[in-house]
Coordinates of C-alpha atoms in Angstrom, one line a residue:
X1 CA 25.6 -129.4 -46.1
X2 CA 22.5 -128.1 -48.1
X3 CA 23.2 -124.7 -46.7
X4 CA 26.8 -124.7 -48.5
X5 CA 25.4 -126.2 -51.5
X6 CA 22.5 -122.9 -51.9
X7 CA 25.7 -120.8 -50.9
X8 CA 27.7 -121.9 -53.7
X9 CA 24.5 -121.8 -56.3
X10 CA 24.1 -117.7 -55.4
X11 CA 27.8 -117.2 -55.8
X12 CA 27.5 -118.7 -59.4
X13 CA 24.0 -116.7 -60.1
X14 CA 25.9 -113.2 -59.1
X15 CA 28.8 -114.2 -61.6
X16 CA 26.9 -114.5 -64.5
X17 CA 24.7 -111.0 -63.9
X18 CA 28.4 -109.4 -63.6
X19 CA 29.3 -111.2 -66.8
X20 CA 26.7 -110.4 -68.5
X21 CA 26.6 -106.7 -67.3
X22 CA 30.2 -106.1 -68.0
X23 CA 30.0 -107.6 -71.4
X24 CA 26.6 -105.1 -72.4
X25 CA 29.0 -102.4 -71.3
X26 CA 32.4 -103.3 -74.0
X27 CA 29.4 -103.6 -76.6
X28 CA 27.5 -100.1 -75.6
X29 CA 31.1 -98.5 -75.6
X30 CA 32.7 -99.8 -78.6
X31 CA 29.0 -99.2 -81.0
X32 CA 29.6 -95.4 -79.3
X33 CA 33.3 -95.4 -79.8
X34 CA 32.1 -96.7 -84.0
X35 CA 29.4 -93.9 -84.2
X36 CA 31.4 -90.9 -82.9
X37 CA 34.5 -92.2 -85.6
X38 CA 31.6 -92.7 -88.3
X39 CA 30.2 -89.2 -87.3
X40 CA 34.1 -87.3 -87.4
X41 CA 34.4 -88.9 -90.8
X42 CA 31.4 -87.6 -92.1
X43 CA 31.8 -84.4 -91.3
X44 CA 35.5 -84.4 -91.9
X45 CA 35.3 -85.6 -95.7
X46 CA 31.9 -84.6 -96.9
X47 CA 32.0 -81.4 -98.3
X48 CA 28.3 -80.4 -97.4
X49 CA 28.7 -81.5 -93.5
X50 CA 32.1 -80.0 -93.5
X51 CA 30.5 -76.5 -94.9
X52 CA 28.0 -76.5 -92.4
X53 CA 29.7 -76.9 -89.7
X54 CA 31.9 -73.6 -90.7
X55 CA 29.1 -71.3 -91.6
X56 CA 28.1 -72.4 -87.7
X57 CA 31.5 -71.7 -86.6
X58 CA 32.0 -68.2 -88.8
X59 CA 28.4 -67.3 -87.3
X60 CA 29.0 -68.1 -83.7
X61 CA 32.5 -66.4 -83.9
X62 CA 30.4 -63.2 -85.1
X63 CA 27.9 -62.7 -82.7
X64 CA 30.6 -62.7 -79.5
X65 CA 33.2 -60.5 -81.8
X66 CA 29.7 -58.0 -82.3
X67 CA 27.8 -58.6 -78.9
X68 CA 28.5 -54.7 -78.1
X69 CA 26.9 -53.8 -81.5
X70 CA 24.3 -55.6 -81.5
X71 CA 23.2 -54.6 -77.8
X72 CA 23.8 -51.3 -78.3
X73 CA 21.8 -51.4 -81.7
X74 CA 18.4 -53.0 -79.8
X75 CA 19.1 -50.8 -76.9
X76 CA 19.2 -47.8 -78.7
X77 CA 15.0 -47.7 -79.0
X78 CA 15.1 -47.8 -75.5
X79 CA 14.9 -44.8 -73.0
X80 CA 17.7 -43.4 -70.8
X81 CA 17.9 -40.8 -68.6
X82 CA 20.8 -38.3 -67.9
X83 CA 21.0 -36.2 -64.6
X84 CA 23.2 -32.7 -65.2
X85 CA 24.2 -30.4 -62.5
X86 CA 24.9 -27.7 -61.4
X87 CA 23.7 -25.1 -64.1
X88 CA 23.7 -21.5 -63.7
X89 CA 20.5 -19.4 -63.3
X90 CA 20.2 -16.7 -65.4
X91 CA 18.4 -13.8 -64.1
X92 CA 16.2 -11.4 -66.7
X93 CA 15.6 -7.8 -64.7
X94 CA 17.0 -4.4 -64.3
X95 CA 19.2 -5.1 -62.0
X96 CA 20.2 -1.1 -61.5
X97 CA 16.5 -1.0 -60.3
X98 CA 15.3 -4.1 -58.8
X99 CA 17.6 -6.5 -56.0
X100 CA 16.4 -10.4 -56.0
X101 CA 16.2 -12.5 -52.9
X102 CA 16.0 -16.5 -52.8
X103 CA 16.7 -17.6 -56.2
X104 CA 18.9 -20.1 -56.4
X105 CA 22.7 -19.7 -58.3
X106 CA 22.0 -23.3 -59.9
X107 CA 19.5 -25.5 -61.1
X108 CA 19.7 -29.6 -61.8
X109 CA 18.2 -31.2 -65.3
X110 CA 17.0 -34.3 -65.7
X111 CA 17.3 -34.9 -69.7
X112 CA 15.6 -38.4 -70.6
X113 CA 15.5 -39.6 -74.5
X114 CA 17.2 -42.0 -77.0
X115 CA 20.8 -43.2 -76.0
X116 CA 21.8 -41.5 -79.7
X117 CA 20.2 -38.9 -78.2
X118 CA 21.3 -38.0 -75.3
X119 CA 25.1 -38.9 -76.7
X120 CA 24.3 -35.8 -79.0
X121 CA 22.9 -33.9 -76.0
X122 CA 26.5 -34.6 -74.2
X123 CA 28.1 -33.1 -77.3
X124 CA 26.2 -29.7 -76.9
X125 CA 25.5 -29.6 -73.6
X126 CA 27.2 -26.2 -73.0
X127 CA 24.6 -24.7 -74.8
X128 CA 22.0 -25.4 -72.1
X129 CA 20.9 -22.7 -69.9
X130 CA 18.1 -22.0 -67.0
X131 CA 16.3 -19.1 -67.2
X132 CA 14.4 -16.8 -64.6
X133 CA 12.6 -14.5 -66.4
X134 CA 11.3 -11.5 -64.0
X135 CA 10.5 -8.9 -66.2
X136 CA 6.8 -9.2 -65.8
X137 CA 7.3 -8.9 -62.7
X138 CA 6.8 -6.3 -59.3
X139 CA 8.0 -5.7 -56.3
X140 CA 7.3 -8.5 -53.6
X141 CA 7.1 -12.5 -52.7
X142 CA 6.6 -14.4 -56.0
X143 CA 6.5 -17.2 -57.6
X144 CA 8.3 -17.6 -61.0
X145 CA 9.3 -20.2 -63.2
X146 CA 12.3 -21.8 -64.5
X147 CA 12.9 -22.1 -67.9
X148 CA 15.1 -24.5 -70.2
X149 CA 16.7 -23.8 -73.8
X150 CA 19.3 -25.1 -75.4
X151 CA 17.8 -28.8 -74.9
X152 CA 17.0 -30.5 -78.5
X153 CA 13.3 -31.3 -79.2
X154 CA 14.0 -34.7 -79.3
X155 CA 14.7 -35.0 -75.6
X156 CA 12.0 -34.2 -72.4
X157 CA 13.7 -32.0 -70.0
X158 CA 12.5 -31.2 -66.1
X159 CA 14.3 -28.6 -64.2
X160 CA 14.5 -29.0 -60.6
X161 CA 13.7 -26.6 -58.8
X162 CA 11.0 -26.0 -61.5
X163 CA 9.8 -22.7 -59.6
X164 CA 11.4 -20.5 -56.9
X165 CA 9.5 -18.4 -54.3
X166 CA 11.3 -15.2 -54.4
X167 CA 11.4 -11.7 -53.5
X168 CA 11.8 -8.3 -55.9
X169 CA 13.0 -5.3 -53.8
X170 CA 13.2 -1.9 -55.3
X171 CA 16.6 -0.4 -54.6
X172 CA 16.9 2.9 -53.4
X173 CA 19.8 5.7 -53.6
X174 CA 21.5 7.9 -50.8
X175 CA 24.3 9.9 -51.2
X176 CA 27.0 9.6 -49.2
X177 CA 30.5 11.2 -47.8
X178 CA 34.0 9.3 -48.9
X179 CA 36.8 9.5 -46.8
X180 CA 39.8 8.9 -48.2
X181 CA 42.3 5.9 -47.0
X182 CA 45.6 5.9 -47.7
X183 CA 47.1 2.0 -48.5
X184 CA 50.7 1.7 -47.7
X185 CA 53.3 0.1 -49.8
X186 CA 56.3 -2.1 -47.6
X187 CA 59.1 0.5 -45.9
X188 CA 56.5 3.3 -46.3
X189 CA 54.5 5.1 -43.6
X190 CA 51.6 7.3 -42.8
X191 CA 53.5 10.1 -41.6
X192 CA 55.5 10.2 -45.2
X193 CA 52.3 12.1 -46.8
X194 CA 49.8 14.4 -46.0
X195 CA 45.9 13.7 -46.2
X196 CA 45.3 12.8 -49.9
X197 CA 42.3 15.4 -51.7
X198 CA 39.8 14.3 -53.7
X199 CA 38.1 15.8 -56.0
X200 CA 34.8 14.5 -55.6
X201 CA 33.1 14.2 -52.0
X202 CA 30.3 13.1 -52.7
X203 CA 29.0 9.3 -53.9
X204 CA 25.6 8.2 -55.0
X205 CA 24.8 4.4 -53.8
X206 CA 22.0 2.4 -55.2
X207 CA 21.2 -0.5 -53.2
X208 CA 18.1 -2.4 -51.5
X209 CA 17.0 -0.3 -48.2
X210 CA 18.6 -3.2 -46.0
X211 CA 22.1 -2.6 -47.8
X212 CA 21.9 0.9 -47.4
X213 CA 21.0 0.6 -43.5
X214 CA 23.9 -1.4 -43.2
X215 CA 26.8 1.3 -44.6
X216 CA 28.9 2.7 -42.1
X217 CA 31.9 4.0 -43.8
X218 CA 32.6 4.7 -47.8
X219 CA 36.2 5.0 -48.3
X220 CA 38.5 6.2 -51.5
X221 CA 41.2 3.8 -51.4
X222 CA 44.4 5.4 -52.1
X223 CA 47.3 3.2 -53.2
X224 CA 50.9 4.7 -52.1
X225 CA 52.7 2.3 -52.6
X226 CA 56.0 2.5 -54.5
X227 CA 55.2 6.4 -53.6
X228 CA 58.1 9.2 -52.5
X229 CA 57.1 12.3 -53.5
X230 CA 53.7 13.8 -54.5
X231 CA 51.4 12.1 -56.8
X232 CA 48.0 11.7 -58.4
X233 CA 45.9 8.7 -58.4
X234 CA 42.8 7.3 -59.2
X235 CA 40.8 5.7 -56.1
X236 CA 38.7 3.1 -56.2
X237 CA 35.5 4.1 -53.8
X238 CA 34.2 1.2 -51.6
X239 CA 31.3 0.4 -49.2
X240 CA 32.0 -0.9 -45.7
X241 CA 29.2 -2.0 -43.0
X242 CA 30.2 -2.1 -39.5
X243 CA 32.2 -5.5 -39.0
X244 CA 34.7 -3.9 -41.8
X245 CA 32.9 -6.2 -44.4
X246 CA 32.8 -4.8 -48.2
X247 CA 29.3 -4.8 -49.0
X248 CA 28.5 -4.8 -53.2
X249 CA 25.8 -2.0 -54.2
X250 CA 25.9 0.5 -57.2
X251 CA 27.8 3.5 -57.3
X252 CA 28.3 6.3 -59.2
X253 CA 30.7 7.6 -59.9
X254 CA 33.0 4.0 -59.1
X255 CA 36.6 6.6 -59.1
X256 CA 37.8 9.7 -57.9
X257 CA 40.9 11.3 -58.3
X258 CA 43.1 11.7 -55.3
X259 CA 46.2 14.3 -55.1
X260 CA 48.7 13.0 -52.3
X261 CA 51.6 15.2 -51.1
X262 CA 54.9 14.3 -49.3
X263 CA 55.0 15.8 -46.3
X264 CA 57.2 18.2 -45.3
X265 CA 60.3 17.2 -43.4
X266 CA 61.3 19.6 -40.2
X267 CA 64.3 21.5 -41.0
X268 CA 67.1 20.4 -38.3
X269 CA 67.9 24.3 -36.4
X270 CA 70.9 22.9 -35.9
X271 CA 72.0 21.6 -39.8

């Protein structure tokens, strides 16, 4: 009996805390319900709260229309770099006198400056070139530098390779016979002409000592195509090693004149 009696007492003690708690809440709700109406009204029918609250708005709207132009206008003291490949070398040398061995056909920049800059740079960049200047140069291993222009002051420029170990061989000259080499046009055939002439024997072929070694045959190519009868022709002289390969050297003279005849058909004894 005096156990259901404290039973009962608890029940009505956990009541009241609920009651109590659940009125606090209704009266924290409806004071925040009142202050966020108050609040609305203010800013809704006041003129100065009502202002401020769009020159907020106008501002925030601004900066995410103009986020692009305002990065790009603090990024633009920055440095970037721009990696451009693939230029040509440019070779300063007598070439009629003097063959070069190991440099490189191209050359890669690395360009670094303002991103104004290097847009600019972008712009202009077909005026860049890499030079290897050789003129001061002799005969044998060196090495040389390679030289930018082209590239505004504004920007810092490395070249890679910046230098190139490379070898300066004089050329030489031999003289040499050309045999002539008839070409044949479709439907036509070798038997249709005699051996073409040629008015010059003779060619003179600059070229480094290794190039030379490796001629075996200098021919004056003949074109008879579209041919019949006899004809005269200019033929262009080239430089063959022994696989059959063209090989490129200096000639002189590049042409000679070639005089083809038809040959002569057998009269039929019997016609």
């Amino acid at each position: 009996m005096i156990c259901t009696m404290r039973e009962a007492k608890t029940d009505m003690s956990d009541k009241k805390r609920v009651s109590r708690s659940m009125h606090w809440l209704r009266r924290f709700c409806k004071t925040a319900v009142n202050w966020v109406s108050k609040l609305f009204d203010q800013i809704v029918y006041n003129k100065r709260a009502s202002l401020a609250v769009s020159v907020m708005a106008a501002v925030a709207i601004c900066i995410s229309v103009n986020f692009e132009d305002l990065s790009a206008m603090f990024v633009n003291g920055s440095q970037t770099t721009l990696n451009v490949s693939g230029i040509p070398v440019e070779v300063r040398i007598d070439e009629e006198q003097y063959k070069v061995e190991g440099l490189p056909n191209t050359a890669d920049l690395t360009v670094t400056g303002t991103p104004a800059d290097i847009q600019v740079f972008r712009s202009q960049q077909s005026n860049v070139t890499v030079t290897a200047n050789l003129t001061s140069f002799g005969p044998g291993r060196n090495e040389v530098p390679l030289t930018v222009s082209g590239v505004p002051d504004s920007l810092s420029v490395t070249v890679n390779p910046e230098s190139c170990s490379i070898n300066i061989i004089q050329k030489q000259t031999r003289t040499f016979d050309i045999k002539p080499e008839l070409l044949l046009g479709s439907g036509q055939k070798a038997s249709d002409f005699q051996t073409p002439v040629l008015d010059q024997t003779k060619v003179r072929i600059t070229a480094s000592p290794n190039e030379l070694n490796a001629i075996r045959t200098v021919k004056a190519l003949v074109d008879a195509s579209g041919q019949s009868g006899d004809f005269t022709v200019s033929a262009v002289i080239a430089a063959y090693n022994a696989n059959g390969d063209k090989i490129t050297v200096t000639m002189q003279p590049q042409t000679v004149t070639a005089t083809v005849k038809a040959a002569q058909k057998e009269e039929n004894p019997n016609g």
